[in-house]
XYZ file of C-alpha atoms in Angstrom:
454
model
C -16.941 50.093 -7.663
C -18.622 46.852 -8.922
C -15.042 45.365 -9.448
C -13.765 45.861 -5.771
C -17.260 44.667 -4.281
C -16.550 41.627 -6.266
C -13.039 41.280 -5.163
C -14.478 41.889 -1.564
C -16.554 38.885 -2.414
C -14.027 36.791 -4.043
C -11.626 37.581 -0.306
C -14.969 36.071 1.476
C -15.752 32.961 -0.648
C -12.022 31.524 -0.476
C -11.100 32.222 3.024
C -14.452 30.722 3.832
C -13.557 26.988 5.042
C -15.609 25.549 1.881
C -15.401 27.586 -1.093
C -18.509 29.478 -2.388
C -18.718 30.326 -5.575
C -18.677 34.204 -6.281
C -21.629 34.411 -8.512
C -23.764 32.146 -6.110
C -22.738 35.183 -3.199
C -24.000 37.589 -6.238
C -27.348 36.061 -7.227
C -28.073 35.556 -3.433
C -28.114 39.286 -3.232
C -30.118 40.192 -6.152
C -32.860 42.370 -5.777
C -35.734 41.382 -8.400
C -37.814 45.049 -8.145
C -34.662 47.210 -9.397
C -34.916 48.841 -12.354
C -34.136 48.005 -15.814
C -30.938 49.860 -15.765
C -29.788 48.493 -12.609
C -30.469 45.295 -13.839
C -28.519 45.121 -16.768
C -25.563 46.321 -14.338
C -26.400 43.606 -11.921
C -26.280 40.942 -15.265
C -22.744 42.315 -16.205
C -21.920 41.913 -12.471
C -23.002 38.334 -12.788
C -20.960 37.546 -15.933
C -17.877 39.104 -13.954
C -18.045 36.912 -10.925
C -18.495 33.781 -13.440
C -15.318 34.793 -15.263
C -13.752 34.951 -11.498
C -15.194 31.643 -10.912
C -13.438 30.075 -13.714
C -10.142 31.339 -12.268
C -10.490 30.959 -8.449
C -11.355 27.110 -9.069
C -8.472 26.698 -11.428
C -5.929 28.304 -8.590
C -7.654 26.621 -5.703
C -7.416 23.446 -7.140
C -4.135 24.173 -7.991
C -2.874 25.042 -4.568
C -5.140 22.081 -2.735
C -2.915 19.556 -4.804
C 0.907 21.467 -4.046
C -0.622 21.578 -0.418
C -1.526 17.410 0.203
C 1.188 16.507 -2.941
C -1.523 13.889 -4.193
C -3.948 16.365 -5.216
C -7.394 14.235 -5.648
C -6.229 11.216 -5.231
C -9.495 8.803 -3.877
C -7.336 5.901 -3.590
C -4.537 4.599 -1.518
C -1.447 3.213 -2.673
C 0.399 2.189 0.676
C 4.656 1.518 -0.391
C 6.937 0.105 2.362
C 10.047 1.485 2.387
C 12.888 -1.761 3.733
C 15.482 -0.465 5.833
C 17.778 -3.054 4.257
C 17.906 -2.669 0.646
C 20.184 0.161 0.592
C 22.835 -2.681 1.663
C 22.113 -4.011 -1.629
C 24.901 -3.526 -4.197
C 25.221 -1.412 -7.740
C 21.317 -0.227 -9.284
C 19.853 -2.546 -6.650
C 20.511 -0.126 -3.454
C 17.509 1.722 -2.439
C 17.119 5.011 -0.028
C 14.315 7.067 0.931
C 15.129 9.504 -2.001
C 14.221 6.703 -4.531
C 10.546 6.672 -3.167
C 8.472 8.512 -6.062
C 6.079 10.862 -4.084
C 3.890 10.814 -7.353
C 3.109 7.247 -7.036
C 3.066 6.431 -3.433
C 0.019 8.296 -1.150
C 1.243 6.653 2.075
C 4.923 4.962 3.346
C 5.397 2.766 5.701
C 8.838 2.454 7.414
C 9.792 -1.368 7.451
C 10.479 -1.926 10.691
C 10.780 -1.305 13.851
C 10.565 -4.243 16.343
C 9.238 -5.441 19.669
C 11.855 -5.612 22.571
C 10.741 -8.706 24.424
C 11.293 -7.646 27.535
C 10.460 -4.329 27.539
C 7.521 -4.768 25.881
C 8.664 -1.411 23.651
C 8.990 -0.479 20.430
C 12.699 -0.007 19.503
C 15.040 0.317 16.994
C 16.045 -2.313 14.841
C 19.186 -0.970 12.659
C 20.887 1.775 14.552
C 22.978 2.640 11.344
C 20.695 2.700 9.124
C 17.376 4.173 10.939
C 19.496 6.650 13.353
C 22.749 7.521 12.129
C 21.696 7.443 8.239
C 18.963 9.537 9.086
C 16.529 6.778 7.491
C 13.512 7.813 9.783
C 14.153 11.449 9.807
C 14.405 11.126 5.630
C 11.372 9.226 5.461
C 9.039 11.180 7.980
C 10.290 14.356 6.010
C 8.223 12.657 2.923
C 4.946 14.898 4.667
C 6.850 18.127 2.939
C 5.207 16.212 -0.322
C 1.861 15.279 0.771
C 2.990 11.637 2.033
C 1.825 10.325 4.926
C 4.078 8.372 6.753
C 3.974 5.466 8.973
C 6.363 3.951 11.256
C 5.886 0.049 11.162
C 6.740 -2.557 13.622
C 7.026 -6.720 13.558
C 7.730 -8.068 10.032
C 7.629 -11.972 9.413
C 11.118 -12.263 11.373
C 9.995 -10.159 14.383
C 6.854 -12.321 14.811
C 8.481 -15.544 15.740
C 7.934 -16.230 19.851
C 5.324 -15.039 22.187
C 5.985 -11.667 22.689
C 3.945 -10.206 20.733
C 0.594 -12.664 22.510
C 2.513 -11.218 26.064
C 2.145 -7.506 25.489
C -1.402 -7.988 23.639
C -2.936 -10.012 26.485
C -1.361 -7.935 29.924
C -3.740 -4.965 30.494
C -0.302 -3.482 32.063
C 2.023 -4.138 28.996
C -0.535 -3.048 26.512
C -0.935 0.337 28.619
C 2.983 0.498 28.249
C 3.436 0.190 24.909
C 0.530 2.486 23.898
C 2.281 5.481 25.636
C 5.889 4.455 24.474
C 5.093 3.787 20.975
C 3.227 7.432 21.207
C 6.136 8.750 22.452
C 8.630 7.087 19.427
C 6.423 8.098 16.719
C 6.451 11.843 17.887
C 10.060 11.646 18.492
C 10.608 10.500 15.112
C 8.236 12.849 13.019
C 5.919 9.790 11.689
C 2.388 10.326 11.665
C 1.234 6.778 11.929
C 1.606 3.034 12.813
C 1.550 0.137 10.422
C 1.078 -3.320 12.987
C 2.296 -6.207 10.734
C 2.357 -9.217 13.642
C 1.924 -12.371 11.600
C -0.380 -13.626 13.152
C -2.259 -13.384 16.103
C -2.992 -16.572 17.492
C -1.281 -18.209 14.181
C 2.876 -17.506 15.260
C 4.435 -17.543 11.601
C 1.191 -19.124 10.235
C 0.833 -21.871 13.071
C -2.350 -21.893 14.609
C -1.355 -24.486 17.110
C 1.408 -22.162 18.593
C -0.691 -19.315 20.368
C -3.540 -19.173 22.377
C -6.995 -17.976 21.703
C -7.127 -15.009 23.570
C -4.793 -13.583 20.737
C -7.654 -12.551 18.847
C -9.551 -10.301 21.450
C -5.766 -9.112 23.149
C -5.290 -7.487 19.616
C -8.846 -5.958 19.447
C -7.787 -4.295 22.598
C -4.796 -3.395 21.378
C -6.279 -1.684 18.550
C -9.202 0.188 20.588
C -6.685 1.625 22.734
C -3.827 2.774 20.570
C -7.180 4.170 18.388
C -8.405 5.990 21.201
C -4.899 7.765 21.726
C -4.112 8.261 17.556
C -7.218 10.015 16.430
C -7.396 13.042 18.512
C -3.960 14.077 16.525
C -4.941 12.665 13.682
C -2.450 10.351 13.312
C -3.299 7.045 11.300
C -3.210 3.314 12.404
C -3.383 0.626 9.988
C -2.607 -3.640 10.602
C -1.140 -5.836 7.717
C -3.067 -8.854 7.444
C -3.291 -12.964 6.084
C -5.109 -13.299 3.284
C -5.706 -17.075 4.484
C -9.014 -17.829 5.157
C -7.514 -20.311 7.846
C -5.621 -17.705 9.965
C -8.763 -14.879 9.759
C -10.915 -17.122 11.523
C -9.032 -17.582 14.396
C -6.360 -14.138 14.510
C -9.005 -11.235 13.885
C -12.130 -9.771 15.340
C -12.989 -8.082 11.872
C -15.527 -5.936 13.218
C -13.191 -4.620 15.487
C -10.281 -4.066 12.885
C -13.217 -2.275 10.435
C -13.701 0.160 13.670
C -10.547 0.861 15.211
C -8.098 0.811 11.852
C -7.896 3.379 9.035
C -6.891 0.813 6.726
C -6.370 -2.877 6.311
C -3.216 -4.257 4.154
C -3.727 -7.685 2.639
C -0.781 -9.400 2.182
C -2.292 -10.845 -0.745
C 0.563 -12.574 -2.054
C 2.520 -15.786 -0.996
C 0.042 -18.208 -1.878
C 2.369 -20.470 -3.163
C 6.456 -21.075 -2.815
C 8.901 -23.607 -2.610
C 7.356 -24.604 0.548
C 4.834 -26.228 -1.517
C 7.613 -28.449 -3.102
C 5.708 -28.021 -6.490
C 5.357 -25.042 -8.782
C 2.698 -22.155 -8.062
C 1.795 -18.472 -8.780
C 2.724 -16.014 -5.979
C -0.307 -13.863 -6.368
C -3.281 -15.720 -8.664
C -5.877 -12.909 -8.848
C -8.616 -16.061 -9.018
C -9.125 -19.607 -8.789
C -7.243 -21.791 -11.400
C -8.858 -25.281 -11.749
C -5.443 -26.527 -11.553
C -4.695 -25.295 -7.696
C -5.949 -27.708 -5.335
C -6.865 -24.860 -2.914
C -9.388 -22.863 -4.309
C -9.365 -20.416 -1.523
C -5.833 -19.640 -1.869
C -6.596 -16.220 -4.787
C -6.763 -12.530 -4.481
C -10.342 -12.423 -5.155
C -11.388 -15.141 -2.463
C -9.508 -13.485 -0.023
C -10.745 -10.071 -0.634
C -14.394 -11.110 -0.624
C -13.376 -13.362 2.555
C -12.449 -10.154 4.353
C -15.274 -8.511 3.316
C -18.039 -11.257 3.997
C -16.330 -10.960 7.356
C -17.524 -8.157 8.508
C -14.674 -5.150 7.431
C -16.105 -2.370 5.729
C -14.903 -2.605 1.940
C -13.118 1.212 1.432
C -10.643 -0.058 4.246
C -9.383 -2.709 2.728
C -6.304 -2.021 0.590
C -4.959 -4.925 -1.574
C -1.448 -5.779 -1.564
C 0.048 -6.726 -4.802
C 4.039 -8.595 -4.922
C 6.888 -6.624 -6.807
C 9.206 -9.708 -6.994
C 8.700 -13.581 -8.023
C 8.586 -16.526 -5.631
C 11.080 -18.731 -7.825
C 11.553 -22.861 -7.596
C 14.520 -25.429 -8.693
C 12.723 -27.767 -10.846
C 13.338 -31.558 -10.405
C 12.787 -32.216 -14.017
C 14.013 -29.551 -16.321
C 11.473 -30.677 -18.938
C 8.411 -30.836 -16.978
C 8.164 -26.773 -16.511
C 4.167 -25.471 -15.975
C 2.251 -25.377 -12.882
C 2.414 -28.363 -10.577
C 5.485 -29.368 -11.597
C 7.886 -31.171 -8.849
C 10.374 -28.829 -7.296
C 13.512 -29.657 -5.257
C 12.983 -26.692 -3.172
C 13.412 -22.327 -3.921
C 15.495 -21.486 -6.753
C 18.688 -19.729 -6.903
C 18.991 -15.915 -5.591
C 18.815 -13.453 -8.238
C 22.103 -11.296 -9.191
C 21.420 -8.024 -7.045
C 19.190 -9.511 -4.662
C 20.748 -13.078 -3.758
C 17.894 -14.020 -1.814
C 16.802 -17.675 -2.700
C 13.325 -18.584 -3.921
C 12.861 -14.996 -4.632
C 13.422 -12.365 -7.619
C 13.089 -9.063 -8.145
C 10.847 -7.740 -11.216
C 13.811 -5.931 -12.521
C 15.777 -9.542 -12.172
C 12.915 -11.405 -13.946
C 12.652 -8.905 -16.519
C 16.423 -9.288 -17.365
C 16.033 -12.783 -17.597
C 13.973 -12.655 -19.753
C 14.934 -10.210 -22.135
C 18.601 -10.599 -21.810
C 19.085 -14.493 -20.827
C 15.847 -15.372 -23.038
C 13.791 -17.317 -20.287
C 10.664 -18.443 -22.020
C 7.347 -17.193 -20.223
C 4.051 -18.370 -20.090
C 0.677 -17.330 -19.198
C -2.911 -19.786 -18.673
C -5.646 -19.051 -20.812
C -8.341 -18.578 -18.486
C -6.318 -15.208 -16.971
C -6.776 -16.317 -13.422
C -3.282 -15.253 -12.901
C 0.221 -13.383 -14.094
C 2.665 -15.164 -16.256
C 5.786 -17.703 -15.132
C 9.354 -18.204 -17.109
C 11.918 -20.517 -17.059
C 15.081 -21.622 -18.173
C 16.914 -24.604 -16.965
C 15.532 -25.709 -13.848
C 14.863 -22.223 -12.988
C 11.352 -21.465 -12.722
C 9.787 -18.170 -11.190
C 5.758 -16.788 -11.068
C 4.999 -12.996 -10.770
C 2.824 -10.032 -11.870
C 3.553 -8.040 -15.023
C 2.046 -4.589 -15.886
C -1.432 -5.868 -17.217
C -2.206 -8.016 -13.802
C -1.560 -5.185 -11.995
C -3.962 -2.978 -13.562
C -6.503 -6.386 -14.090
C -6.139 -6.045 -10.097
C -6.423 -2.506 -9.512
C -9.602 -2.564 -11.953
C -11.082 -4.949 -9.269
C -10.087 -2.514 -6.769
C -12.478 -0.126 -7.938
C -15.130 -2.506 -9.122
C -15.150 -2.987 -5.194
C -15.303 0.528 -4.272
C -11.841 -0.530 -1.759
C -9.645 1.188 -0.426
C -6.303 0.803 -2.712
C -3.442 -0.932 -3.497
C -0.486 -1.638 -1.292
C 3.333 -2.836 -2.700
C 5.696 -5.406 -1.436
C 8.307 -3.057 -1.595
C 9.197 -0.356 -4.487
C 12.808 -1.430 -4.135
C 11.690 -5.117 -6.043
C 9.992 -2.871 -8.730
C 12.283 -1.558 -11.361
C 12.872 1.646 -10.011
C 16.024 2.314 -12.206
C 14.244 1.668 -15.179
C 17.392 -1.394 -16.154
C 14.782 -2.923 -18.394
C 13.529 -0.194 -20.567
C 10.076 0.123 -19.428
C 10.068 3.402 -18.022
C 10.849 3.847 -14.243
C 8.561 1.660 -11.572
C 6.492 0.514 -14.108
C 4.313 -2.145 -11.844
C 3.495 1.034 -9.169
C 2.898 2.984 -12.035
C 0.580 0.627 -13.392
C -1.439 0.849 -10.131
C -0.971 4.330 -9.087
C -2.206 5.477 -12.583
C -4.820 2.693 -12.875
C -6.710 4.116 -9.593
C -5.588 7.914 -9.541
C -4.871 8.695 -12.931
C -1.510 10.216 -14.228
C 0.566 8.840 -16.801
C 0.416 5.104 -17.490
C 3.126 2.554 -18.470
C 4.298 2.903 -22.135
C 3.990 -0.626 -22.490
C 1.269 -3.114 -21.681
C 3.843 -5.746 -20.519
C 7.495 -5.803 -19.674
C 8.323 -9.460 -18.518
C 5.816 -11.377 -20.714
């Protein structure tokens, strides 16, 4: 009898929408004036429901984590998925089954685009998004406790005013907030990822668009908020990390209100534009950059002093290398003259930029020396010839991902997986740099190795 009441109990406390713990339901109902007897049966009881206790948590916990597929997971780690690097040849072709659901918490889909007359969201690669199945194969990524976003703009899609058309005509706004509804149901996705670059600041020039950018986004945001959160869907914006273009391009406030999370693009502070050698991501200021705003840290606690509330930010963090042609072969650390990006890698071919798994075999298999500053304020370089590249190895990635939680933020985000060595070519284990921050903010098995390129 005092088994099946407890069972009856154990029925009650799970179905309940927070779990109560059996013996808590038990204790509630003791009666102190029973008799001796009785109370020695009551204790036993007690012991019983403990012993349930014990299990129930162990299979709850169990079943919350096969249910959401990231079990406890506190922090983000936000991986876009590019709709062109399964056009890449040999290990370097990537498709949404390469995407480790273990590592990533959310995916966004890069991207959809803007039609310019329409003022729509649309399709951008027919062949690969439609009749490859790329959307339905990444929207299918919820089966596994992913969330998935569709995304829309990119640094390509953001040249021109269309973008400052739609944002600041009450009418095309109103359009696009029902469409784009309507194409992420269609779809599956669950979500929108905004990645204009940048209001007000076209492709980084502030000169090109007009004020009103700034609020015609705000709006934006309010409205496609208002129309996401009673399904639950998410909406998130990738941002600058340049002081310069937050000024003018965002109403922080507003983007700490309306958005579920922010993505710095916290990378890119230096490349060939520069015509002189730089690191792509420096996590802080090196007395040797003559912009001390241009770090991860400054921009971080420039976003913050700005108003957006700190677990919404999520930090990006660069895969690849920004790489230089050096004008003088001999004169190889920071600073150094450059005669513009340097050559594209072997599976990438994309001048001025490598892929970790590229830099790592260059420097394990075509013995590029590598370097690293004393002070730590950023990840290592190598170079060969007049070849010189600047990137993150495993042990910046978890130096950033500490600061992430320092912060109390939000998470990490990745510029992409398919830059990461996802193939494991170099020995390291498979995505070694996502593992470094998946593991260093949600726990799970960490890199074997504290460094792979350096």
């Amino acid at each position: 009898m005092m088994t099946l009441w407890l069972l009856l109990l154990a029925v009650a406390a799970v179905t309940a929408e927070s779990w109560i713990p059996i013996s808590q339901l038990v204790n509630s109902t003791a009666n102190r004036g029973q008799s001796p007897y009785f109370q020695r049966q009551w204790g036993e009881m007690v012991l019983e429901a403990e012993r349930l206790d014990s299990r129930l948590s162990s299979l709850l916990k169990a079943s919350r984590s096969r249910q959401t597929g990231v079990g406890d997971k506190r922090y983000k780690v936000v991986c876009y998925f590019t709709n062109w690097a399964w056009y890449r040849k040999g290990k370097g072709k990537f498709v949404p089954e390469d995407i480790d659901t273990n590592l990533c918490t959310h995916v966004v889909y890069a991207f959809a685009v803007l039609d310019a007359e329409k003022m729509e969201i649309k399709v951008f690669d027919s062949w690969a998004d439609i009749d490859n199945k790329f959307y339905k194969r990444i929207a299918s990524l919820a089966q596994k406790g992913v969330k998935a976003s569709m995304g829309i703009g990119g640094w390509t899609d953001s040249a021109g005013d269309k973008y400052s058309k739609m944002v600041n005509n009450p009418s095309s706004r109103s359009h696009f907030v029902q469409q784009v509804t309507g194409f992420i149901e269609k779809y599956g996705f669950t979500g929108l990822d905004l990645d204009w670059e940048y209001p007000k600041c076209w492709q980084n020039e502030c000169s090109r668009g007009p004020a009103s950018d700034k609020h015609g986004f705000s709006i934006l945001l309010a409205e496609l908020s208002a129309v996401f959160k009673p399904r639950k869907w998410h909406l998130s914006a990738a941002v600058s990390p340049n002081s310069a273009v937050i000024d003018v391009a965002y109403d922080v406030p507003s983007l700490s209100q309306h958005l579920d999370w922010v993505g710095l693009m916290s990378y890119d502070y230096h490349g060939p534009w520069d015509r002189k050698t730089g690191h792509v991501a420096p996590l802080h200021h090196h007395n040797g950059d003559s912009n001390p705003h241009f770090n991860v840290e400054y921009s971080i606690n420039y976003w913050l002093g700005k108003g957006l509330r700190k677990d919404k930010l999520v930090v990006g963090m660069p895969m690849y290398g920004k790489s230089f042609t050096l004008a003088n072969p001999s004169n190889n650390g920071l600073n150094a003259p450059t005669n513009g990006p340097g050559r594209g890698g072997p599976v990438t071919n994309a001048g001025g930029t490598l892929a970790f798994y590229e830099i790592c075999a260059a420097v394990k298999r075509e013995h590029w020396k590598t370097r690293r500053e004393s002070d730590g304020s950023m990840g290592p370089y190598a170079f060969k010839g007049d070849q010189w590249v600047s990137y993150d190895d495993i042990s910046d990635i978890k130096k950033k991902s500490e600061l992430i939680k320092a912060k109390g933020l939000g998470g990490g985000m990745i510029w992409t997986p398919d830059f990461d060595d996802f193939k494991n070519t170099c020995g390291c284990g498979r995505y070694p740099l996502l593992t470094a921050l998946s593991s260093t903010l949600n726990g799970g098995p960490a890199p074997h190795v504290q460094n792979c390129a350096s």
